[in-house]
Amino acid sequence: SSANLKVDHDQTTGVAVMHMQSPPVNSLSLDFLTEICITLEKLEMDKGCRGLIITSSQPKVFSAGLDILEMYGKSPERCGEFWKAVQEMWLKLYGSNMVTIAAINGSSPAGGCLMSMTCDYRIMADNPRYSIGLNETMLGIVAPFWFKETMVNTVGHRNTEISLELGLLYKPAEALNIGLVDQLVPEDQVLSAATQTMTKWLAIPEHARQITKSMMRKSTIEKLRSNREADIQNFVNFITKESIQKSLRMYMEMLKQKKA
Ligand code: CO8
């Protein structure tokens, strides 16, 4: 565990639960991403950890996605560093040998949805106040190719096309309907359902499951691995544009107004 992550590792079951507790909304800042990556690295190396459940300690929110403030008014160098950490988290999660389950106990827009989609299985709280999806276009920004491919790999090409173009955020029932999440349960049962599902996944011969997972995800992972620098440059050029900065500013103002 570290400042914004509480990790409960049950040595007898080999399952770790990672609770995100970065107030108020678990937005993924450079610091928080770094913390997550360090924790993932440790768990991945630990032979005693075979399964990882990711959940949130914050009320109503799984993760608000990337920290918008990391993309606003920052130097190109800093933006590049931030994006490298986003890539790193995705590579670690999407390529994990552990069984990973997202216990989505709140809203999960953009980067929160990406994080969920990297997992092997998604269980969401059946609360119509919550939503999940890649809403990037609503911020005037464009989901990178590996966000897109992660979604295609999850819900197929057509659902992804509609989702991404419209920047859709889905209610739990709609998310289940397109396969963006795998199961809905009452809010107080998200973690117990995840634990139950984990038992089932961990009963599969491990090596065969790991190779199969890698076979399914390899080409998407390789595409980013071999293009990391170009992808960073692309992000930095895009996000530092005056017009994009303006879009982000307007979106942040809209968030504040919604609150008032
Ligand atoms: N980053 C930074 N701050 C945030 C974020 C965020 N993503 N989300 C919320 N906050 C802040 C709010 O501004 C607010 O701040 P303050 O208290 O100072 O006013 C505080 O967190 C609490 O937020 P809310 O009052 O809105 O809390 P609610 O519980 O009512 O709602 C939600 C929680 C649903 C998470 C809501 O805050 C929300 O919708 N947030 C925006 C989520 C979003 O759109 N995220 C997209 C981020 S972009 C991304 O992840 C991928 C980018 C890919 C880049 C590609 C470029 C090439």
PDB file of N, CA, C and O in Angstrom, residues 8 22 32 34 60 64-65 68-69 98 100 134 160 172 176 200 204 209 229 236 253 255-256:
ATOM      1  N   ASP A   8      -4.878  -4.886  -0.320  1.00  0.00           N
ATOM      2  CA  ASP A   8      -5.095  -6.021   0.588  1.00  0.00           C
ATOM      3  C   ASP A   8      -4.733  -7.284  -0.174  1.00  0.00           C
ATOM      4  O   ASP A   8      -5.443  -7.677  -1.094  1.00  0.00           O
ATOM      5  N   SER A  22      -7.643   8.150  -4.099  1.00  0.00           N
ATOM      6  CA  SER A  22      -7.049   9.449  -4.373  1.00  0.00           C
ATOM      7  C   SER A  22      -8.179  10.474  -4.496  1.00  0.00           C
ATOM      8  O   SER A  22      -8.819  10.575  -5.544  1.00  0.00           O
ATOM      9  N   PHE A  32      -0.207   9.814  -9.226  1.00  0.00           N
ATOM     10  CA  PHE A  32      -1.058   8.653  -8.941  1.00  0.00           C
ATOM     11  C   PHE A  32      -0.757   7.510  -9.920  1.00  0.00           C
ATOM     12  O   PHE A  32      -0.655   6.351  -9.526  1.00  0.00           O
ATOM     13  N   THR A  34       2.072   6.933 -11.311  1.00  0.00           N
ATOM     14  CA  THR A  34       3.361   6.369 -10.919  1.00  0.00           C
ATOM     15  C   THR A  34       3.179   5.395  -9.759  1.00  0.00           C
ATOM     16  O   THR A  34       3.745   4.297  -9.756  1.00  0.00           O
ATOM     17  N   LYS A  60     -19.085   6.861  -5.125  1.00  0.00           N
ATOM     18  CA  LYS A  60     -19.741   7.183  -6.408  1.00  0.00           C
ATOM     19  C   LYS A  60     -18.837   7.188  -7.650  1.00  0.00           C
ATOM     20  O   LYS A  60     -19.318   7.335  -8.759  1.00  0.00           O
ATOM     21  N   ALA A  64     -12.271   9.038 -12.353  1.00  0.00           N
ATOM     22  CA  ALA A  64     -12.699  10.092 -13.282  1.00  0.00           C
ATOM     23  C   ALA A  64     -11.820  10.140 -14.519  1.00  0.00           C
ATOM     24  O   ALA A  64     -11.965  11.035 -15.350  1.00  0.00           O
ATOM     25  N   GLY A  65     -10.909   9.187 -14.642  1.00  0.00           N
ATOM     26  CA  GLY A  65     -10.054   9.163 -15.826  1.00  0.00           C
ATOM     27  C   GLY A  65      -8.815  10.019 -15.641  1.00  0.00           C
ATOM     28  O   GLY A  65      -8.450  10.374 -14.510  1.00  0.00           O
ATOM     29  N   ILE A  68      -7.431  15.999 -15.737  1.00  0.00           N
ATOM     30  CA  ILE A  68      -7.487  17.014 -16.794  1.00  0.00           C
ATOM     31  C   ILE A  68      -6.451  18.118 -16.532  1.00  0.00           C
ATOM     32  O   ILE A  68      -5.884  18.687 -17.462  1.00  0.00           O
ATOM     33  N   LEU A  69      -6.191  18.367 -15.264  1.00  0.00           N
ATOM     34  CA  LEU A  69      -5.224  19.419 -14.929  1.00  0.00           C
ATOM     35  C   LEU A  69      -3.801  19.063 -15.384  1.00  0.00           C
ATOM     36  O   LEU A  69      -2.965  19.949 -15.529  1.00  0.00           O
ATOM     37  N   MET A  98      -1.493 -11.709 -14.319  1.00  0.00           N
ATOM     38  CA  MET A  98      -2.485 -11.983 -13.281  1.00  0.00           C
ATOM     39  C   MET A  98      -3.884 -11.983 -13.906  1.00  0.00           C
ATOM     40  O   MET A  98      -4.108 -11.379 -14.952  1.00  0.00           O
ATOM     41  N   THR A 100      -7.146 -10.234 -13.834  1.00  0.00           N
ATOM     42  CA  THR A 100      -7.511  -8.903 -13.342  1.00  0.00           C
ATOM     43  C   THR A 100      -9.013  -8.691 -13.486  1.00  0.00           C
ATOM     44  O   THR A 100      -9.599  -8.983 -14.534  1.00  0.00           O
ATOM     45  N   LEU A 134     -15.865   5.838 -23.142  1.00  0.00           N
ATOM     46  CA  LEU A 134     -14.776   6.702 -23.599  1.00  0.00           C
ATOM     47  C   LEU A 134     -15.398   7.966 -24.189  1.00  0.00           C
ATOM     48  O   LEU A 134     -15.818   7.986 -25.343  1.00  0.00           O
ATOM     49  N   THR A 160     -17.774   0.384 -30.926  1.00  0.00           N
ATOM     50  CA  THR A 160     -16.679   1.322 -30.643  1.00  0.00           C
ATOM     51  C   THR A 160     -16.815   2.577 -31.501  1.00  0.00           C
ATOM     52  O   THR A 160     -16.636   3.701 -31.020  1.00  0.00           O
ATOM     53  N   PRO A 172     -25.199   1.615 -16.549  1.00  0.00           N
ATOM     54  CA  PRO A 172     -24.812   0.210 -16.374  1.00  0.00           C
ATOM     55  C   PRO A 172     -25.589  -0.765 -17.264  1.00  0.00           C
ATOM     56  O   PRO A 172     -24.969  -1.653 -17.875  1.00  0.00           O
ATOM     57  N   LEU A 176     -23.855  -3.137 -20.062  1.00  0.00           N
ATOM     58  CA  LEU A 176     -23.979  -4.599 -20.066  1.00  0.00           C
ATOM     59  C   LEU A 176     -24.476  -5.073 -21.424  1.00  0.00           C
ATOM     60  O   LEU A 176     -23.987  -6.056 -21.987  1.00  0.00           O
ATOM     61  N   LYS A 200     -13.292 -18.582  -9.820  1.00  0.00           N
ATOM     62  CA  LYS A 200     -13.550 -19.334 -11.043  1.00  0.00           C
ATOM     63  C   LYS A 200     -12.381 -19.208 -12.026  1.00  0.00           C
ATOM     64  O   LYS A 200     -11.931 -20.198 -12.603  1.00  0.00           O
ATOM     65  N   ILE A 204      -8.628 -22.168 -13.550  1.00  0.00           N
ATOM     66  CA  ILE A 204      -8.197 -22.570 -14.891  1.00  0.00           C
ATOM     67  C   ILE A 204      -6.681 -22.807 -14.877  1.00  0.00           C
ATOM     68  O   ILE A 204      -5.947 -22.035 -14.263  1.00  0.00           O
ATOM     69  N   ARG A 209      -4.033 -20.354 -19.526  1.00  0.00           N
ATOM     70  CA  ARG A 209      -4.805 -19.122 -19.513  1.00  0.00           C
ATOM     71  C   ARG A 209      -3.933 -17.917 -19.863  1.00  0.00           C
ATOM     72  O   ARG A 209      -4.321 -17.059 -20.664  1.00  0.00           O
ATOM     73  N   GLU A 229       7.401   6.291 -28.527  1.00  0.00           N
ATOM     74  CA  GLU A 229       7.912   7.649 -28.692  1.00  0.00           C
ATOM     75  C   GLU A 229       7.020   8.469 -29.614  1.00  0.00           C
ATOM     76  O   GLU A 229       6.682   9.612 -29.312  1.00  0.00           O
ATOM     77  N   VAL A 236       1.648  15.040 -27.260  1.00  0.00           N
ATOM     78  CA  VAL A 236       2.150  16.357 -26.846  1.00  0.00           C
ATOM     79  C   VAL A 236       1.783  17.415 -27.887  1.00  0.00           C
ATOM     80  O   VAL A 236       1.289  18.499 -27.538  1.00  0.00           O
ATOM     81  N   GLU A 253     -14.891  24.227 -17.198  1.00  0.00           N
ATOM     82  CA  GLU A 253     -15.895  25.199 -16.747  1.00  0.00           C
ATOM     83  C   GLU A 253     -17.278  24.561 -16.705  1.00  0.00           C
ATOM     84  O   GLU A 253     -18.059  24.786 -15.786  1.00  0.00           O
ATOM     85  N   LEU A 255     -17.904  21.430 -16.163  1.00  0.00           N
ATOM     86  CA  LEU A 255     -17.936  20.549 -14.977  1.00  0.00           C
ATOM     87  C   LEU A 255     -18.284  21.347 -13.721  1.00  0.00           C
ATOM     88  O   LEU A 255     -19.082  20.921 -12.898  1.00  0.00           O
ATOM     89  N   LYS A 256     -17.663  22.512 -13.591  1.00  0.00           N
ATOM     90  CA  LYS A 256     -17.905  23.363 -12.422  1.00  0.00           C
ATOM     91  C   LYS A 256     -19.352  23.845 -12.388  1.00  0.00           C
ATOM     92  O   LYS A 256     -19.977  23.879 -11.325  1.00  0.00           O
TER      93      LYS A 256
END
